[in-house]
Amino acid sequence: MEDAQLDAFVAAAEDGVDCDGLVAARRSGGDGQNEAAGEYVFAVDGDRRDNLDESTFRSLASDHSSYGGNWYFWERGVPPGDDRVAFLRWLEGTDTTQLPERLDRLESGVHATWGQLHVTVSLDPDGDAGEYSRQYALCHADDVTSDGADLTEYHDPLDARELSKLDEDGRYRPLKTAPTLQRGWHFPDLGPHELVRAVECFYPATIPNWYREGEGDLDIDNWRDTAERQTGIYEVVEELPREAVEWVAQACCVDSQCLKRREWEYDDDEELAAPAGDGEFPCREPCSLVVAAARKWTILEGESERTYEFELTPSEKNQLEELIDAVADGRVDDVREADVGDGANRYRARYLRAKRFDEDGNLCGVETTNGDGE
Amino acid sequence: MQALVIVAHGSHLNPESSAPTFAHADTIRATSAFDEVREAFWKEEPHFREALRTVAADEVFVVPLFISEGYFTEEVIPRELRLEGWDVTDWESGDGVSASHATYTADDVEKRVHYAGPAGTHDAMSDVIVRRAESVSGDPDVGEGFGLAVVGHGTKRNEHSARAIEYHADRIRERGRFDEVEALFMDEEPEVDDVTEYFDSDDVVVVPLFVADGYHTQEDIPEDMGLTEDYREGWETPATVDGQQIWYAGAVGTEPLMADVLLERAADAGADVGDAIEQVREGTRVSGPADD
C-alpha cells in the first residue's frame, strides 16, 4: 500500500473497516481517556490481532497490501449509490469467490453477463484508486469471441445511448431491454463510474431494480395497479378483459421480446400463466409500450365476434397460420427468396393474395362487416 | 449531492424525439453544476416512474422539458414520480405561465424532489426563441426588417398551450427588436397556414414552440405554410411564399440555448448552479458572419 492509502486506512479504522475479509477498527480509549497503545484491531480472514499500537497496525496493513489495496478501491474508486456498488461487486463474483483468489482471477479477467452485455473485469494497476483498481471491458455478449480488431472501439459511456438506439437493421428500439442490441462495438477500458454509466444507458434502471429485488424491496405494480393508475387516452386499458392480459404478457413480455424478468402479475391474488422469463434483472410493472399496446387491444377487444365463411384449401389455411407465425416470431426477413416451400415466402404470399383477395383486398371476397347489424 | 433530472415526452416511434433532451443534458453535464444529470421519459426509458431511482443524490431537481403547463406537467409527471402530496396549487400559477417550483418527497425513494415548472413557460424561453431566429437567419442581430411568428398548438389539445405562445410573443414584441411579432396556431385562428397574411415584413422568421422535431414541425407546418408541396422533398431556408421570405426554424427545443432554460428552472428551484448559466449562454452563442 502506498503511504496515502495507508493513511486513509488508518483514518478509516476510526469508523471501522469490514471489506472482503479485511477487518480493522480502533477501540475508543475507554471513558474518553487519552489515546494509548494497544487500541487497534486488525483481522484478515478471521485471523484477528487485538490491542495493536498504530505502528504495528500500519505494518500489518502493509504486510497485507492486497487486502488494503482492494479496500481502497472499494472505498475510493466506485461511484456513489449502494446499488451501483452492489452491481460492481456482483460482476466480479464477490459472493462466490473470496480474496485472495478473487484478485488472482481478476488478473486474467472475470466475466459476467447482463442482458446482452458482456462485462470483463480486470485489475488496472494504473487506475485512479491504486494498484487494485478495476477496469471493465464491455461488449455485446455475442461478440465475446470476436477479435477486438473487428469491433469499433468506444471510450465515452454516453455513446451507449446511440448504440442502443437502433437495432442491427437500423430500426428504432423503443424498448431498451428488447433482445435486439446491435453488435460490433466494444468499450475496452472503462473505469467503474463509466461502466455503470454505460450499463445505465443500455439498460436504464436495471441496476437499482435488481438491487432492490436483492434487498427484498422491489416495488411491484401488478397489471390492475398499473391499469387503474392510467388517465387520458390510456384510461381505457382498465377495461381490458382478464384473459386478454394473459395474451398481452405472452405477446410482449416473454424472453424472446424482452430480457427483463416479469415480476408483475394480474393482481395480488392472481398470477399470469405466461412465462416470466429468466433475465437477470426484474420488470416491476407493465412498461409504457405494454400500456400503449394494451390500449389498442382494449379498443379492438371492444368489437364483438361474428362469423365469416372462407373457402380455403387445407394448405392455404396452413399458410395463413404460417404467415402469422412468421411475423410473430420476427422471421420474415429470414425466409429465403426462392424457398417456396415456406408459407411465409414472399412469392407464396403474393400468389395467395392474387388468388384469394378481391380488388378491395377482401379475403375470398368476403367483406368485413363493421358494427352490429350491418 | 444534487442531481438534475430532465423529464421529457420521448417517443415509441421517432428515434430523434429524445435527441434534444440528451443534447441539453450533455451541455449541462459539461458545466459540472450537478453531481448527476439524467434524462427520463414518458415514452422511453428510463420512464418517469423509475427516474428518481437512477440518481444517487438525495436532492433532486426535476425539470420538465415541456412547452406548457397542463396535463403532463400537472398530472402525469407528478403522479408517475410519486410526489407525495402533490397539489397543483403549490405551483401558485393560475394563469398558465407562472409555475415555478415546489418541493416534495417521493414515496419510492428517500430524496427531496424539487419539481420545477415547464421549461416552455420560463421567461428565459423568450431568449431562446430570439436565439432561434438568430441561428436560422445566421444573423446575431436579426430583427430590423423582420417579422417573427411564434407557433404552437392551439387550445384544442391543451388550454394553456396557447397561453404560453402568446406570453412569449408579447414579451418579444415589447422589446421592439422585430418589426412585427405574432402568435400563430396549428388548429385555431390565427392559423399558421396563413402566415403571410399576418405580416407585412418581407422576411418572417417562423419559430414553432415545440420540444423536438417530429410530425408537426417537419411535416405538417412546412406543408401548411406552403414551404413545400411534399415535406419529403424538403424546403429552402428562406423559402418564398406569396412574395415573402419565410425563414422556418423548426422546433425551438433543439436550440442549444434551451439548456439555459433548464438550468434557470433548476436554479429557481434552489439548485446551486454556480456560473453554469453564464457558461451555457456564452457557449451556445450564435456567431455572426466571419470577419474577413
Short mmCIF file of C-alpha atoms in Angstrom, two decimals, chain A residues 142-373:
data_model
loop_
_atom_site.label_atom_id
_atom_site.label_comp_id
_atom_site.label_asym_id
_atom_site.label_seq_id
_atom_site.Cartn_x
_atom_site.Cartn_y
_atom_site.Cartn_z
CA ASP A 142 -22.31 -12.43 -28.98
CA ASP A 143 -19.10 -10.55 -29.77
CA VAL A 144 -17.06 -12.08 -26.95
CA THR A 145 -15.19 -14.39 -29.24
CA SER A 146 -14.54 -11.68 -31.80
CA ASP A 147 -11.09 -10.38 -32.20
CA GLY A 148 -11.25 -6.85 -30.77
CA ALA A 149 -9.96 -5.64 -34.12
CA ASP A 150 -13.35 -6.43 -35.68
CA LEU A 151 -15.16 -4.22 -33.20
CA THR A 152 -15.45 -0.45 -33.19
CA GLU A 153 -13.84 0.96 -30.09
CA TYR A 154 -15.62 3.41 -27.78
CA HIS A 155 -14.48 5.15 -24.63
CA ASP A 156 -17.31 7.55 -23.73
CA PRO A 157 -20.04 5.66 -21.86
CA LEU A 158 -22.68 8.06 -23.20
CA ASP A 159 -22.03 6.61 -26.66
CA ALA A 160 -24.12 3.71 -25.36
CA ARG A 161 -27.18 5.92 -25.94
CA GLU A 162 -26.55 5.88 -29.69
CA LEU A 163 -25.51 2.23 -29.78
CA SER A 164 -28.72 1.18 -28.08
CA LYS A 165 -30.98 3.38 -30.17
CA LEU A 166 -31.15 1.27 -33.34
CA ASP A 167 -31.01 -2.47 -33.98
CA GLU A 168 -28.74 -4.29 -36.42
CA ASP A 169 -31.04 -3.34 -39.30
CA GLY A 170 -31.23 0.32 -38.34
CA ARG A 171 -34.70 0.10 -36.82
CA TYR A 172 -35.56 2.14 -33.74
CA ARG A 173 -35.56 0.25 -30.43
CA PRO A 174 -38.13 1.95 -28.17
CA LEU A 175 -37.71 -0.92 -25.69
CA LYS A 176 -34.16 -0.86 -24.39
CA THR A 177 -34.36 -4.38 -22.98
CA ALA A 178 -35.54 -5.94 -26.25
CA PRO A 179 -33.06 -8.68 -27.24
CA THR A 180 -32.10 -6.72 -30.35
CA LEU A 181 -28.99 -4.90 -29.22
CA GLN A 182 -26.71 -4.29 -32.18
CA ARG A 183 -23.27 -5.90 -32.26
CA GLY A 184 -19.89 -4.74 -33.44
CA TRP A 185 -18.75 -2.35 -30.70
CA HIS A 186 -16.68 -2.55 -27.55
CA PHE A 187 -15.59 -0.37 -24.68
CA PRO A 188 -12.18 -1.81 -23.81
CA ASP A 189 -11.19 0.26 -20.80
CA LEU A 190 -13.98 1.72 -18.70
CA GLY A 191 -13.50 2.74 -15.09
CA PRO A 192 -16.16 1.78 -12.53
CA HIS A 193 -18.09 5.05 -12.87
CA GLU A 194 -18.06 4.80 -16.64
CA LEU A 195 -19.04 1.13 -16.68
CA VAL A 196 -22.08 1.84 -14.53
CA ARG A 197 -22.99 4.80 -16.70
CA ALA A 198 -22.76 2.74 -19.88
CA VAL A 199 -24.90 -0.05 -18.41
CA GLU A 200 -27.45 2.56 -17.28
CA CYS A 201 -27.64 3.82 -20.87
CA PHE A 202 -28.00 0.36 -22.39
CA TYR A 203 -30.48 -0.87 -19.79
CA PRO A 204 -31.93 2.07 -17.83
CA ALA A 205 -32.89 1.49 -14.19
CA THR A 206 -32.00 -2.21 -14.30
CA ILE A 207 -29.29 -1.79 -11.65
CA PRO A 208 -31.47 -0.11 -8.98
CA ASN A 209 -34.35 -2.51 -9.61
CA TRP A 210 -32.09 -5.57 -9.47
CA TYR A 211 -30.61 -4.24 -6.23
CA ARG A 212 -34.00 -3.57 -4.70
CA GLU A 213 -35.08 -7.08 -5.57
CA GLY A 214 -31.97 -8.50 -3.87
CA GLU A 215 -32.78 -6.45 -0.79
CA GLY A 216 -36.35 -7.78 -0.80
CA ASP A 217 -37.53 -4.28 -1.54
CA LEU A 218 -38.73 -4.32 -5.15
CA ASP A 219 -41.87 -2.21 -5.52
CA ILE A 220 -44.01 -4.22 -7.92
CA ASP A 221 -47.10 -2.78 -9.53
CA ASN A 222 -49.30 -5.51 -10.92
CA TRP A 223 -51.47 -5.17 -14.01
CA ARG A 224 -54.50 -3.94 -12.08
CA ASP A 225 -52.48 -1.29 -10.20
CA THR A 226 -50.97 -0.06 -13.43
CA ALA A 227 -54.20 -0.06 -15.40
CA GLU A 228 -56.11 1.77 -12.69
CA ARG A 229 -53.46 4.47 -12.49
CA GLN A 230 -53.82 5.44 -16.16
CA THR A 231 -55.57 8.60 -17.27
CA GLY A 232 -56.21 10.37 -20.55
CA ILE A 233 -56.13 8.18 -23.63
CA TYR A 234 -54.78 5.25 -21.58
CA GLU A 235 -57.64 5.21 -19.10
CA VAL A 236 -59.42 2.59 -21.20
CA VAL A 237 -56.83 -0.15 -20.52
CA GLU A 238 -58.60 -0.78 -17.24
CA GLU A 239 -61.33 -2.42 -19.31
CA LEU A 240 -59.05 -4.95 -20.98
CA PRO A 241 -60.58 -8.38 -20.24
CA ARG A 242 -58.78 -10.64 -17.77
CA GLU A 243 -57.87 -13.27 -20.35
CA ALA A 244 -56.53 -10.62 -22.70
CA VAL A 245 -53.95 -9.62 -20.08
CA GLU A 246 -52.56 -13.14 -20.48
CA TRP A 247 -52.23 -12.62 -24.20
CA VAL A 248 -50.55 -9.25 -23.64
CA ALA A 249 -47.92 -10.87 -21.43
CA GLN A 250 -47.44 -13.70 -23.93
CA ALA A 251 -47.14 -11.24 -26.79
CA CYS A 252 -44.83 -8.68 -25.18
CA CYS A 253 -43.16 -9.89 -22.02
CA VAL A 254 -41.52 -13.24 -22.78
CA ASP A 255 -37.75 -13.61 -23.16
CA SER A 256 -37.88 -13.54 -26.95
CA GLN A 257 -39.28 -10.00 -26.75
CA CYS A 258 -37.82 -8.51 -23.56
CA LEU A 259 -34.90 -9.50 -21.37
CA LYS A 260 -36.47 -8.27 -18.15
CA ARG A 261 -37.91 -10.99 -15.93
CA ARG A 262 -41.58 -10.19 -15.41
CA GLU A 263 -42.34 -9.92 -11.71
CA TRP A 264 -45.75 -8.26 -12.02
CA GLU A 265 -48.88 -10.38 -12.13
CA TYR A 266 -52.53 -9.73 -12.82
CA ASP A 267 -53.09 -8.63 -9.23
CA ASP A 268 -52.02 -9.64 -5.73
CA ASP A 269 -54.11 -12.79 -5.87
CA GLU A 270 -53.86 -13.91 -9.46
CA GLU A 271 -50.71 -14.83 -11.31
CA LEU A 272 -50.34 -14.82 -15.06
CA ALA A 273 -49.64 -18.08 -16.86
CA ALA A 274 -47.17 -16.61 -19.37
CA PRO A 275 -43.53 -17.48 -18.61
CA ALA A 276 -41.90 -14.73 -16.57
CA GLY A 277 -38.51 -15.18 -18.21
CA ASP A 278 -35.03 -15.95 -16.94
CA GLY A 279 -33.47 -12.49 -17.11
CA GLU A 280 -31.03 -11.25 -14.52
CA PHE A 281 -32.97 -8.06 -13.86
CA PRO A 282 -36.64 -7.77 -12.92
CA CYS A 283 -39.56 -5.98 -14.56
CA ARG A 284 -41.56 -4.32 -11.83
CA GLU A 285 -44.61 -3.13 -13.73
CA PRO A 286 -46.10 -3.08 -17.23
CA CYS A 287 -43.95 -0.68 -19.24
CA SER A 288 -45.15 2.17 -21.42
CA LEU A 289 -45.00 0.00 -24.55
CA VAL A 290 -47.22 -2.61 -22.95
CA VAL A 291 -49.66 0.05 -21.79
CA ALA A 292 -49.76 1.66 -25.23
CA ALA A 293 -50.27 -1.72 -26.93
CA ALA A 294 -52.88 -2.69 -24.34
CA ARG A 295 -54.81 0.46 -25.21
CA LYS A 296 -55.01 -0.72 -28.81
CA TRP A 297 -56.06 -4.21 -27.74
CA THR A 298 -58.66 -2.82 -25.35
CA ILE A 299 -60.24 -0.94 -28.22
CA LEU A 300 -60.03 -3.99 -30.51
CA GLU A 301 -61.47 -6.28 -27.84
CA GLY A 302 -64.46 -3.97 -27.69
CA GLU A 303 -65.62 -5.45 -31.01
CA SER A 304 -67.98 -8.37 -30.90
CA GLU A 305 -67.15 -11.54 -32.76
CA ARG A 306 -69.00 -12.52 -35.91
CA THR A 307 -68.94 -15.49 -38.25
CA TYR A 308 -67.28 -15.32 -41.64
CA GLU A 309 -67.13 -18.08 -44.19
CA PHE A 310 -63.99 -18.51 -46.28
CA GLU A 311 -63.26 -21.17 -48.89
CA LEU A 312 -59.64 -22.27 -48.49
CA THR A 313 -57.68 -25.40 -49.29
CA PRO A 314 -56.06 -27.07 -46.25
CA SER A 315 -52.69 -25.82 -47.41
CA GLU A 316 -53.99 -22.29 -47.69
CA LYS A 317 -55.29 -22.39 -44.14
CA ASN A 318 -51.90 -23.74 -43.04
CA GLN A 319 -50.20 -20.97 -44.96
CA LEU A 320 -52.19 -18.25 -43.19
CA GLU A 321 -51.11 -19.73 -39.89
CA GLU A 322 -47.53 -19.92 -41.06
CA LEU A 323 -47.65 -16.27 -42.11
CA ILE A 324 -48.89 -15.15 -38.72
CA ASP A 325 -46.25 -17.26 -37.01
CA ALA A 326 -43.52 -15.82 -39.22
CA VAL A 327 -44.49 -12.23 -38.37
CA ALA A 328 -44.99 -13.02 -34.68
CA ASP A 329 -41.62 -14.73 -34.45
CA GLY A 330 -39.87 -12.00 -36.43
CA ARG A 331 -38.54 -14.46 -39.03
CA VAL A 332 -39.97 -12.83 -42.15
CA ASP A 333 -36.58 -11.44 -43.16
CA ASP A 334 -35.04 -14.90 -42.82
CA VAL A 335 -37.27 -16.56 -45.40
CA ARG A 336 -35.18 -17.25 -48.46
CA GLU A 337 -36.14 -15.64 -51.76
CA ALA A 338 -36.82 -18.90 -53.60
CA ASP A 339 -37.91 -21.07 -50.68
CA VAL A 340 -41.43 -21.62 -51.97
CA GLY A 341 -41.80 -24.47 -49.51
CA ASP A 342 -42.16 -21.86 -46.75
CA GLY A 343 -45.66 -20.44 -46.41
CA ALA A 344 -44.19 -17.07 -45.42
CA ASN A 345 -42.16 -16.85 -48.62
CA ARG A 346 -42.95 -13.64 -50.49
CA TYR A 347 -43.94 -15.39 -53.75
CA ARG A 348 -46.19 -17.74 -51.81
CA ALA A 349 -47.86 -14.81 -50.10
CA ARG A 350 -48.25 -12.91 -53.36
CA TYR A 351 -49.76 -15.99 -55.03
CA LEU A 352 -52.26 -16.41 -52.21
CA ARG A 353 -53.19 -12.75 -52.46
CA ALA A 354 -53.60 -12.95 -56.24
CA LYS A 355 -55.83 -15.98 -55.90
CA ARG A 356 -57.87 -15.20 -52.81
CA PHE A 357 -58.18 -11.43 -52.47
CA ASP A 358 -60.68 -9.40 -54.44
CA GLU A 359 -59.86 -5.94 -55.80
CA ASP A 360 -60.70 -4.38 -52.40
CA GLY A 361 -58.30 -6.64 -50.53
CA ASN A 362 -61.05 -8.84 -49.02
CA LEU A 363 -60.04 -12.40 -48.27
CA CYS A 364 -62.10 -14.72 -50.55
CA GLY A 365 -64.20 -11.71 -51.50
CA VAL A 366 -65.83 -11.72 -48.06
CA GLU A 367 -66.43 -8.14 -46.93
CA THR A 368 -65.53 -7.10 -43.39
CA THR A 369 -68.71 -6.13 -41.61
CA ASN A 370 -68.37 -3.31 -39.14
CA GLY A 371 -70.75 -2.58 -36.36
CA ASP A 372 -73.64 -4.68 -35.13
CA GLY A 373 -76.44 -5.40 -37.52
#
